[in-house]
CSV table of C-alpha atoms in Angstrom, one decimal:
chain,number,residue,atom,x,y,z
A,17,UNK,CA,12.7,-79.3,-82.0
A,18,UNK,CA,14.1,-79.6,-78.3
A,19,UNK,CA,17.2,-81.0,-77.3
A,20,UNK,CA,19.1,-80.3,-74.0
A,21,UNK,CA,22.4,-78.9,-74.7
A,22,UNK,CA,25.1,-79.4,-71.8
A,23,UNK,CA,27.8,-76.4,-70.2
A,24,UNK,CA,30.1,-78.3,-69.1
A,25,UNK,CA,31.6,-73.9,-66.4
A,26,UNK,CA,28.0,-74.0,-64.6
A,27,UNK,CA,27.2,-77.8,-64.3
A,28,UNK,CA,24.0,-77.5,-66.5
A,29,UNK,CA,21.5,-78.1,-69.3
A,30,UNK,CA,19.9,-76.0,-71.1
A,31,UNK,CA,16.4,-75.8,-73.4
A,32,UNK,CA,17.0,-75.1,-76.3
A,33,UNK,CA,13.0,-74.7,-77.9
A,34,UNK,CA,12.6,-73.8,-81.2
A,35,UNK,CA,9.8,-74.1,-81.8
A,36,UNK,CA,8.7,-72.0,-78.8
A,37,UNK,CA,9.3,-69.3,-80.5
A,38,UNK,CA,6.1,-69.5,-82.5
A,39,UNK,CA,4.3,-69.7,-79.9
A,40,UNK,CA,0.2,-67.4,-79.5
A,41,UNK,CA,1.6,-64.3,-78.2
A,42,UNK,CA,-1.6,-62.0,-76.3
A,43,UNK,CA,-4.7,-62.9,-78.2
A,44,UNK,CA,-7.7,-60.7,-78.6
A,45,UNK,CA,-10.3,-62.1,-75.5
A,46,UNK,CA,-12.5,-63.9,-78.4
A,47,UNK,CA,-9.4,-66.0,-79.9
A,48,UNK,CA,-8.2,-67.2,-76.6
A,49,UNK,CA,-7.1,-70.2,-77.8
A,50,UNK,CA,-7.7,-71.9,-73.4
A,51,UNK,CA,-11.8,-71.1,-72.9
A,52,UNK,CA,-13.9,-73.3,-73.1
A,53,UNK,CA,-15.7,-74.1,-76.8
A,54,UNK,CA,-18.0,-72.2,-76.7
A,55,UNK,CA,-21.3,-73.6,-80.1
A,56,UNK,CA,-20.5,-71.3,-82.9
A,57,UNK,CA,-17.7,-70.2,-82.1
A,58,UNK,CA,-14.0,-69.7,-82.1
A,59,UNK,CA,-12.7,-74.0,-81.7
A,60,UNK,CA,-10.2,-73.2,-79.8
A,61,UNK,CA,-7.4,-76.1,-77.3
A,62,UNK,CA,-9.7,-76.8,-75.6
A,63,UNK,CA,-13.3,-78.4,-77.3
A,64,UNK,CA,-15.9,-78.6,-74.8
A,65,UNK,CA,-18.7,-75.4,-73.9
A,66,UNK,CA,-17.6,-75.3,-70.6
A,67,UNK,CA,-15.1,-76.9,-67.9
A,68,UNK,CA,-13.8,-76.8,-64.7
A,69,UNK,CA,-10.0,-77.4,-64.3
A,70,UNK,CA,-8.4,-79.2,-67.4
A,71,UNK,CA,-5.1,-80.0,-68.0
A,72,UNK,CA,-3.8,-80.3,-71.1
A,73,UNK,CA,-0.2,-80.9,-72.8
A,74,UNK,CA,1.6,-77.9,-73.9
A,75,UNK,CA,1.0,-77.3,-77.6
A,76,UNK,CA,4.4,-75.8,-77.2
A,77,UNK,CA,6.4,-77.8,-74.6
A,78,UNK,CA,10.1,-78.2,-74.3
A,79,UNK,CA,10.1,-81.2,-72.8
A,80,UNK,CA,8.1,-84.4,-74.7
A,81,UNK,CA,7.5,-87.8,-73.7
A,82,UNK,CA,8.9,-89.4,-77.1
A,83,UNK,CA,10.9,-86.2,-78.2
A,84,UNK,CA,12.3,-85.5,-81.1
A,85,UNK,CA,15.9,-86.5,-82.1
A,86,UNK,CA,17.8,-83.7,-80.7
A,87,UNK,CA,18.9,-81.6,-84.6
A,88,UNK,CA,23.1,-81.5,-83.7
A,89,UNK,CA,25.2,-84.0,-82.5
A,90,UNK,CA,27.0,-83.5,-78.8
A,91,UNK,CA,30.7,-84.1,-78.0
A,92,UNK,CA,32.3,-85.8,-75.0
A,93,UNK,CA,32.7,-82.0,-73.2
A,94,UNK,CA,29.4,-80.6,-74.4
A,95,UNK,CA,26.6,-83.8,-75.4
A,96,UNK,CA,23.6,-83.7,-76.4
A,97,UNK,CA,20.6,-85.3,-74.9
A,98,UNK,CA,16.6,-85.5,-76.4
A,99,UNK,CA,14.5,-82.9,-73.9
A,100,UNK,CA,12.5,-86.0,-72.3
A,101,UNK,CA,9.8,-85.2,-70.2
A,102,UNK,CA,6.6,-83.3,-70.3
A,103,UNK,CA,4.7,-80.1,-69.9
A,104,UNK,CA,1.4,-79.7,-69.1
A,105,UNK,CA,-1.3,-76.6,-68.5
A,106,UNK,CA,-3.4,-76.4,-65.2
A,107,UNK,CA,-7.4,-73.9,-66.5
A,108,UNK,CA,-7.9,-72.9,-62.9
A,109,UNK,CA,-11.3,-71.5,-64.3
A,110,UNK,CA,-13.3,-71.1,-67.6
A,111,UNK,CA,-13.3,-67.7,-66.8
A,112,UNK,CA,-11.0,-66.1,-68.9
A,113,UNK,CA,-10.8,-62.6,-66.9
A,114,UNK,CA,-9.7,-62.8,-64.3
A,115,UNK,CA,-6.7,-64.3,-61.8
A,116,UNK,CA,-7.1,-67.3,-59.2
A,117,UNK,CA,-7.1,-65.6,-56.0
A,118,UNK,CA,-10.6,-64.6,-57.2
A,119,UNK,CA,-10.7,-68.1,-56.8
A,120,UNK,CA,-12.7,-69.3,-54.2
A,121,UNK,CA,-10.7,-71.1,-50.8
A,122,UNK,CA,-12.7,-74.4,-51.9
A,123,UNK,CA,-12.3,-74.4,-55.3
A,124,UNK,CA,-8.7,-73.4,-54.7
A,125,UNK,CA,-8.0,-77.2,-52.7
A,126,UNK,CA,-9.3,-78.7,-55.9
A,127,UNK,CA,-7.6,-77.3,-57.8
A,128,UNK,CA,-4.8,-79.0,-54.8
A,129,UNK,CA,-6.0,-81.9,-55.8
A,130,UNK,CA,-5.7,-81.5,-59.4
A,131,UNK,CA,-1.6,-80.9,-58.9
A,132,UNK,CA,-1.8,-83.7,-56.2
A,133,UNK,CA,-3.6,-85.6,-58.9
A,134,UNK,CA,-0.7,-84.9,-61.4
A,135,UNK,CA,2.6,-84.7,-58.9
A,136,UNK,CA,1.6,-88.7,-58.5
A,137,UNK,CA,0.7,-89.3,-62.5
A,138,UNK,CA,3.6,-87.6,-63.3
A,139,UNK,CA,5.7,-89.0,-61.1
A,140,UNK,CA,5.4,-92.7,-61.5
A,141,UNK,CA,6.5,-92.7,-64.8
A,142,UNK,CA,9.9,-93.7,-65.0
A,143,UNK,CA,11.9,-91.5,-66.9
A,144,UNK,CA,10.7,-88.6,-64.6
A,145,UNK,CA,13.0,-86.8,-62.1
A,146,UNK,CA,11.1,-84.2,-60.7
A,147,UNK,CA,7.6,-82.9,-61.0
A,148,UNK,CA,7.4,-78.6,-61.0
A,149,UNK,CA,4.6,-76.7,-60.3
A,150,UNK,CA,4.1,-73.4,-61.2
A,151,UNK,CA,2.4,-70.7,-62.2
A,152,UNK,CA,3.6,-67.5,-63.7
A,153,UNK,CA,1.1,-64.4,-63.8
A,154,UNK,CA,0.4,-61.0,-65.3
A,155,UNK,CA,2.5,-59.5,-68.3
A,156,UNK,CA,6.0,-58.3,-66.2
A,157,UNK,CA,6.7,-62.0,-66.1
A,158,UNK,CA,6.3,-62.6,-70.1
A,159,UNK,CA,3.1,-64.3,-69.5
A,160,UNK,CA,2.1,-64.8,-73.3
A,161,UNK,CA,-2.0,-65.5,-72.1
A,162,UNK,CA,-3.3,-63.8,-69.5
A,163,UNK,CA,-7.3,-66.9,-68.8
A,164,UNK,CA,-5.9,-67.8,-65.1
A,165,UNK,CA,-3.4,-71.2,-65.6
A,166,UNK,CA,-0.8,-72.4,-64.5
A,167,UNK,CA,2.3,-75.1,-66.1
A,168,UNK,CA,3.2,-78.1,-65.0
A,169,UNK,CA,6.8,-78.8,-66.7
A,170,UNK,CA,8.0,-82.3,-65.0
A,171,UNK,CA,11.4,-83.2,-65.4
A,172,UNK,CA,13.6,-86.1,-66.8
A,173,UNK,CA,16.7,-85.0,-64.7
A,174,UNK,CA,16.9,-83.2,-61.4
A,175,UNK,CA,16.9,-78.8,-62.7
A,176,UNK,CA,19.7,-77.3,-60.7
A,177,UNK,CA,17.9,-75.3,-58.4
A,178,UNK,CA,16.4,-78.3,-56.9
A,179,UNK,CA,19.6,-79.9,-57.0
A,180,UNK,CA,21.2,-77.0,-55.1
A,181,UNK,CA,18.5,-77.6,-52.6
A,182,UNK,CA,18.7,-81.1,-52.2
A,183,UNK,CA,22.7,-80.9,-52.2
A,184,UNK,CA,21.8,-78.5,-49.0
A,185,UNK,CA,19.5,-79.7,-47.4
A,186,UNK,CA,21.3,-83.7,-47.2
A,187,UNK,CA,24.2,-82.4,-45.8
A,188,UNK,CA,22.5,-80.5,-43.3
A,189,UNK,CA,20.3,-83.7,-43.3
A,190,UNK,CA,24.0,-85.3,-42.1
A,191,UNK,CA,25.6,-83.2,-39.6
A,192,UNK,CA,22.0,-83.2,-37.8
A,193,UNK,CA,20.1,-85.8,-38.0
A,194,UNK,CA,16.9,-83.0,-38.8
A,195,UNK,CA,15.5,-81.8,-41.9
A,196,UNK,CA,17.3,-77.9,-42.6
A,197,UNK,CA,14.0,-76.2,-43.6
A,198,UNK,CA,12.0,-76.8,-40.7
A,199,UNK,CA,14.9,-75.3,-38.7
A,200,UNK,CA,15.1,-72.6,-40.7
A,201,UNK,CA,11.1,-72.9,-39.7
A,202,UNK,CA,11.2,-73.5,-36.6
A,203,UNK,CA,13.9,-69.6,-36.2
A,204,UNK,CA,11.4,-68.0,-38.1
A,205,UNK,CA,8.5,-68.6,-36.6
A,206,UNK,CA,10.8,-67.9,-33.4
A,207,UNK,CA,12.0,-64.1,-34.9
A,208,UNK,CA,8.9,-63.7,-36.0
A,209,UNK,CA,9.6,-60.5,-37.7
A,210,UNK,CA,9.5,-61.3,-40.7
A,211,UNK,CA,6.2,-63.4,-40.2
A,212,UNK,CA,3.6,-63.0,-42.6
A,213,UNK,CA,0.3,-65.1,-42.2
A,214,UNK,CA,-0.4,-68.4,-40.0
A,215,UNK,CA,-2.2,-71.1,-40.3
A,216,UNK,CA,-2.7,-74.7,-39.1
A,217,UNK,CA,-1.1,-75.9,-41.4
A,218,UNK,CA,0.9,-73.1,-42.9
A,219,UNK,CA,3.5,-70.2,-42.5
A,220,UNK,CA,4.2,-67.7,-45.0
A,221,UNK,CA,6.7,-65.3,-44.8
A,222,UNK,CA,8.5,-62.8,-46.5
A,223,UNK,CA,13.0,-65.6,-45.9
A,224,UNK,CA,15.8,-63.4,-44.1
A,225,UNK,CA,17.3,-64.4,-47.4
A,226,UNK,CA,14.8,-62.5,-49.5
A,227,UNK,CA,16.2,-61.6,-52.7
A,228,UNK,CA,13.2,-60.4,-54.6
A,229,UNK,CA,11.3,-57.8,-52.2
A,230,UNK,CA,8.5,-59.0,-52.1
A,231,UNK,CA,9.4,-62.4,-52.1
A,232,UNK,CA,7.2,-65.1,-49.8
A,233,UNK,CA,7.8,-68.6,-49.1
A,234,UNK,CA,5.1,-70.2,-47.9
A,235,UNK,CA,5.5,-73.8,-45.4
A,236,UNK,CA,3.5,-76.0,-43.9
A,237,UNK,CA,4.4,-76.5,-40.4
A,238,UNK,CA,4.6,-80.2,-40.4
A,239,UNK,CA,7.1,-82.0,-41.9
A,240,UNK,CA,5.2,-83.1,-44.8
A,241,UNK,CA,7.7,-83.8,-48.3
A,242,UNK,CA,6.0,-83.5,-51.1
A,243,UNK,CA,1.9,-82.3,-52.0
A,244,UNK,CA,0.7,-85.6,-53.0
A,245,UNK,CA,0.6,-86.8,-48.7
A,246,UNK,CA,-2.1,-83.2,-48.0
A,247,UNK,CA,-5.5,-84.0,-46.4
A,248,UNK,CA,-8.8,-81.9,-47.3
A,249,UNK,CA,-7.8,-80.6,-44.1
A,250,UNK,CA,-3.9,-79.3,-45.1
A,251,UNK,CA,-5.5,-79.0,-48.8
A,252,UNK,CA,-7.9,-76.0,-47.7
A,253,UNK,CA,-5.3,-74.7,-45.5
A,254,UNK,CA,-3.0,-74.1,-48.2
A,255,UNK,CA,-5.7,-72.9,-51.0
A,256,UNK,CA,-6.6,-70.4,-47.9
A,257,UNK,CA,-3.2,-69.4,-47.3
A,258,UNK,CA,-2.1,-69.8,-50.9
A,259,UNK,CA,-5.2,-67.2,-51.2
A,260,UNK,CA,-4.2,-65.1,-48.3
A,261,UNK,CA,-0.7,-64.6,-49.8
A,262,UNK,CA,-2.7,-64.1,-53.8
A,263,UNK,CA,-4.8,-61.1,-51.6
A,264,UNK,CA,-1.5,-59.2,-49.3
A,265,UNK,CA,-0.1,-58.7,-52.7
A,266,UNK,CA,-3.0,-57.4,-55.0
A,267,UNK,CA,-4.0,-54.8,-51.7
A,268,UNK,CA,0.2,-53.5,-52.3
A,269,UNK,CA,0.0,-51.2,-55.4
A,270,UNK,CA,-4.2,-51.5,-56.2
A,271,UNK,CA,-3.2,-53.8,-58.6
A,272,UNK,CA,-3.1,-57.4,-59.9
A,273,UNK,CA,0.6,-58.4,-58.3
A,274,UNK,CA,2.3,-60.6,-61.3
A,275,UNK,CA,4.0,-63.2,-59.7
A,276,UNK,CA,6.1,-66.3,-60.2
A,277,UNK,CA,4.7,-68.7,-58.4
A,278,UNK,CA,7.2,-72.1,-58.1
A,279,UNK,CA,6.5,-75.2,-55.9
A,280,UNK,CA,9.7,-77.2,-54.7
A,281,UNK,CA,9.3,-81.3,-53.2
A,282,UNK,CA,10.5,-84.9,-52.4
A,283,UNK,CA,11.6,-86.0,-56.8
A,284,UNK,CA,10.2,-88.9,-58.2
A,285,UNK,CA,13.7,-90.2,-59.2
A,286,UNK,CA,13.0,-93.0,-56.7
A,287,UNK,CA,16.2,-91.7,-55.0
A,288,UNK,CA,16.9,-90.9,-51.5
A,289,UNK,CA,16.9,-87.5,-50.8
A,290,UNK,CA,16.4,-86.4,-46.5
A,291,UNK,CA,14.8,-83.2,-46.1
A,292,UNK,CA,13.0,-82.5,-48.8
A,293,UNK,CA,10.0,-80.4,-47.2
A,294,UNK,CA,7.4,-79.0,-48.7
A,295,UNK,CA,6.8,-75.5,-50.3
A,296,UNK,CA,5.5,-72.8,-52.5
A,297,UNK,CA,8.1,-69.5,-53.3
A,298,UNK,CA,6.4,-66.4,-55.0
A,299,UNK,CA,8.4,-64.3,-56.2
A,300,UNK,CA,6.7,-61.1,-57.6
A,301,UNK,CA,9.5,-58.4,-59.5
A,302,UNK,CA,8.1,-55.4,-58.5
A,303,UNK,CA,10.0,-53.5,-55.3
A,304,UNK,CA,7.5,-50.4,-56.0
A,305,UNK,CA,3.8,-49.7,-57.9
A,306,UNK,CA,6.4,-48.3,-60.6
A,307,UNK,CA,9.7,-50.7,-61.0
A,308,UNK,CA,9.9,-53.8,-61.7
A,309,UNK,CA,13.7,-55.8,-60.2
A,310,UNK,CA,15.9,-56.9,-63.0
A,311,UNK,CA,18.0,-59.6,-63.2
A,312,UNK,CA,20.8,-57.3,-64.5
A,313,UNK,CA,25.0,-58.4,-64.0
A,314,UNK,CA,25.3,-58.9,-60.5
A,315,UNK,CA,22.4,-60.7,-60.6
A,316,UNK,CA,22.6,-62.6,-64.3
A,317,UNK,CA,26.2,-62.8,-63.8
A,318,UNK,CA,27.5,-63.1,-60.9
A,319,UNK,CA,24.3,-65.1,-59.5
A,320,UNK,CA,24.2,-62.4,-56.4
A,321,UNK,CA,20.8,-60.9,-56.2
A,322,UNK,CA,21.1,-57.8,-54.7
A,323,UNK,CA,18.2,-57.0,-52.8
A,324,UNK,CA,16.6,-53.5,-52.3
A,325,UNK,CA,14.7,-54.0,-49.8
A,326,UNK,CA,15.1,-55.0,-46.5
A,327,UNK,CA,12.8,-58.2,-45.4
A,328,UNK,CA,11.7,-57.8,-42.0
A,329,UNK,CA,9.6,-54.0,-43.2
A,330,UNK,CA,7.9,-55.7,-46.3
A,331,UNK,CA,6.9,-58.1,-44.4
A,332,UNK,CA,5.3,-55.8,-42.3
A,333,UNK,CA,4.5,-54.4,-44.7
A,334,UNK,CA,2.5,-57.6,-45.9
A,335,UNK,CA,0.8,-57.9,-42.7
A,336,UNK,CA,-1.1,-55.0,-42.2
A,337,UNK,CA,-2.2,-55.5,-45.8
A,338,UNK,CA,-6.2,-56.9,-44.6
A,339,UNK,CA,-6.8,-60.0,-45.7
A,340,UNK,CA,-9.6,-61.8,-42.9
A,341,UNK,CA,-12.3,-63.5,-43.6
A,342,UNK,CA,-11.5,-65.5,-46.6
A,343,UNK,CA,-13.7,-67.2,-48.8
B,9,UNK,CA,-11.5,-87.7,-79.9
B,10,UNK,CA,-11.1,-91.0,-77.3
B,11,UNK,CA,-13.2,-90.7,-73.9
B,12,UNK,CA,-12.1,-92.0,-71.4
B,13,UNK,CA,-13.3,-91.9,-67.3
B,14,UNK,CA,-11.7,-92.5,-64.0
B,15,UNK,CA,-13.2,-91.2,-61.0
B,16,UNK,CA,-10.7,-90.7,-58.0
B,17,UNK,CA,-12.7,-91.2,-55.0
B,18,UNK,CA,-9.1,-91.4,-52.4
B,19,UNK,CA,-7.6,-88.6,-51.4
B,20,UNK,CA,-3.4,-89.0,-49.3
B,21,UNK,CA,-3.5,-92.7,-47.9
B,22,UNK,CA,-7.6,-93.7,-48.7
B,23,UNK,CA,-9.2,-91.9,-46.7
B,24,UNK,CA,-12.8,-90.5,-47.2
B,25,UNK,CA,-13.0,-87.5,-49.3
B,26,UNK,CA,-16.1,-85.4,-49.4
B,27,UNK,CA,-16.1,-84.0,-53.5
B,28,UNK,CA,-15.1,-87.2,-55.4
B,29,UNK,CA,-12.9,-86.2,-58.1
B,30,UNK,CA,-13.0,-87.6,-61.8
B,31,UNK,CA,-11.5,-87.1,-64.5
B,32,UNK,CA,-12.3,-87.6,-68.4
B,33,UNK,CA,-9.1,-87.9,-70.4
B,34,UNK,CA,-9.5,-87.5,-74.0
B,35,UNK,CA,-7.2,-87.2,-77.5
B,36,UNK,CA,-7.1,-84.5,-78.8
B,37,UNK,CA,-6.9,-84.5,-82.3
B,38,UNK,CA,-3.1,-83.4,-83.1
B,39,UNK,CA,-1.9,-87.0,-80.8
B,40,UNK,CA,-2.5,-84.6,-77.4
B,41,UNK,CA,-4.1,-85.8,-74.1
B,42,UNK,CA,-6.1,-82.7,-73.2
B,43,UNK,CA,-8.2,-84.7,-69.0
B,44,UNK,CA,-11.4,-82.7,-68.0
B,45,UNK,CA,-11.3,-82.9,-63.6
B,46,UNK,CA,-14.8,-82.3,-62.3
B,47,UNK,CA,-15.8,-82.5,-58.7
B,48,UNK,CA,-19.0,-84.6,-57.2
B,49,UNK,CA,-20.5,-84.5,-53.8
B,50,UNK,CA,-19.8,-88.1,-52.3
B,51,UNK,CA,-23.4,-89.3,-51.1
B,52,UNK,CA,-23.5,-90.6,-47.5
């Protein structure tokens, strides 16, 4: 059962998805449900004995193309809607161990092509307003399956954080005629103190307004609205920059750093959204090797993040970690 | 399981790719769709 319940106070939908309580939680490696099904072995969700990349509909989705009717009736003040959309799982590799950072640049470029395809296919569906590509990595984030994978939530509406970003970039565009993200990026590159890495098509930086100590935003240098616009050369650069950021993260504390990685880009609702600019945001929860940044009272209750560090110092720290000659 | 195969030889704006991306979609026993993505070198 899943449904959308409207919060008229925050003006946002909350997804109620009770079946997700029963999802598989950290199974032993021999019983990983997203490994290939080896001959004579445990039958997983992937019937093939091997694969390169796999995308499948999540067994425990928050959104479905044809959801059941809501379990409760809404009111005018607090309406309820069916949770229309799609939830997909993207398997990066048949190998159970490791992370995306272990894959070659070419292998990550292929993954970018898979993401491009899902953005086009899901975005073409009339009921899909936003294709949200993301990865949760590490137990600290609440990952339930360690096998390297990401997810895609295809929303039937514009999620609140995206809506807020669209609103601010539209206002800026109406006022100046320019892209807000391009101008932020220009200012960051002129200042240079928060730049972490750069290649021909992409820049990685700790933003001026970072909320997490090691938050990194990875921007397309050119004004590109969505992932489907990248050609092979840009895809290879995106793959290289993703890998660079991940290797730097893994070099911080001597262990594979947990993170949330999310992509922001043009909605697929058919409306005009001036100023969309493709970018990837990383939110690692660690503020030191042992200490995590929690979303506590001020963050959760007031919506204001307290960052205990200076973005300029954290960017310098990440910049100093070698991630050269990556392949 | 119901397989269906679909080559996708072009990139953005129809640009020629070095590798061809192939998709094979199957229907799992519970009705969900699973897609295998494979990459095959383009012959020149």
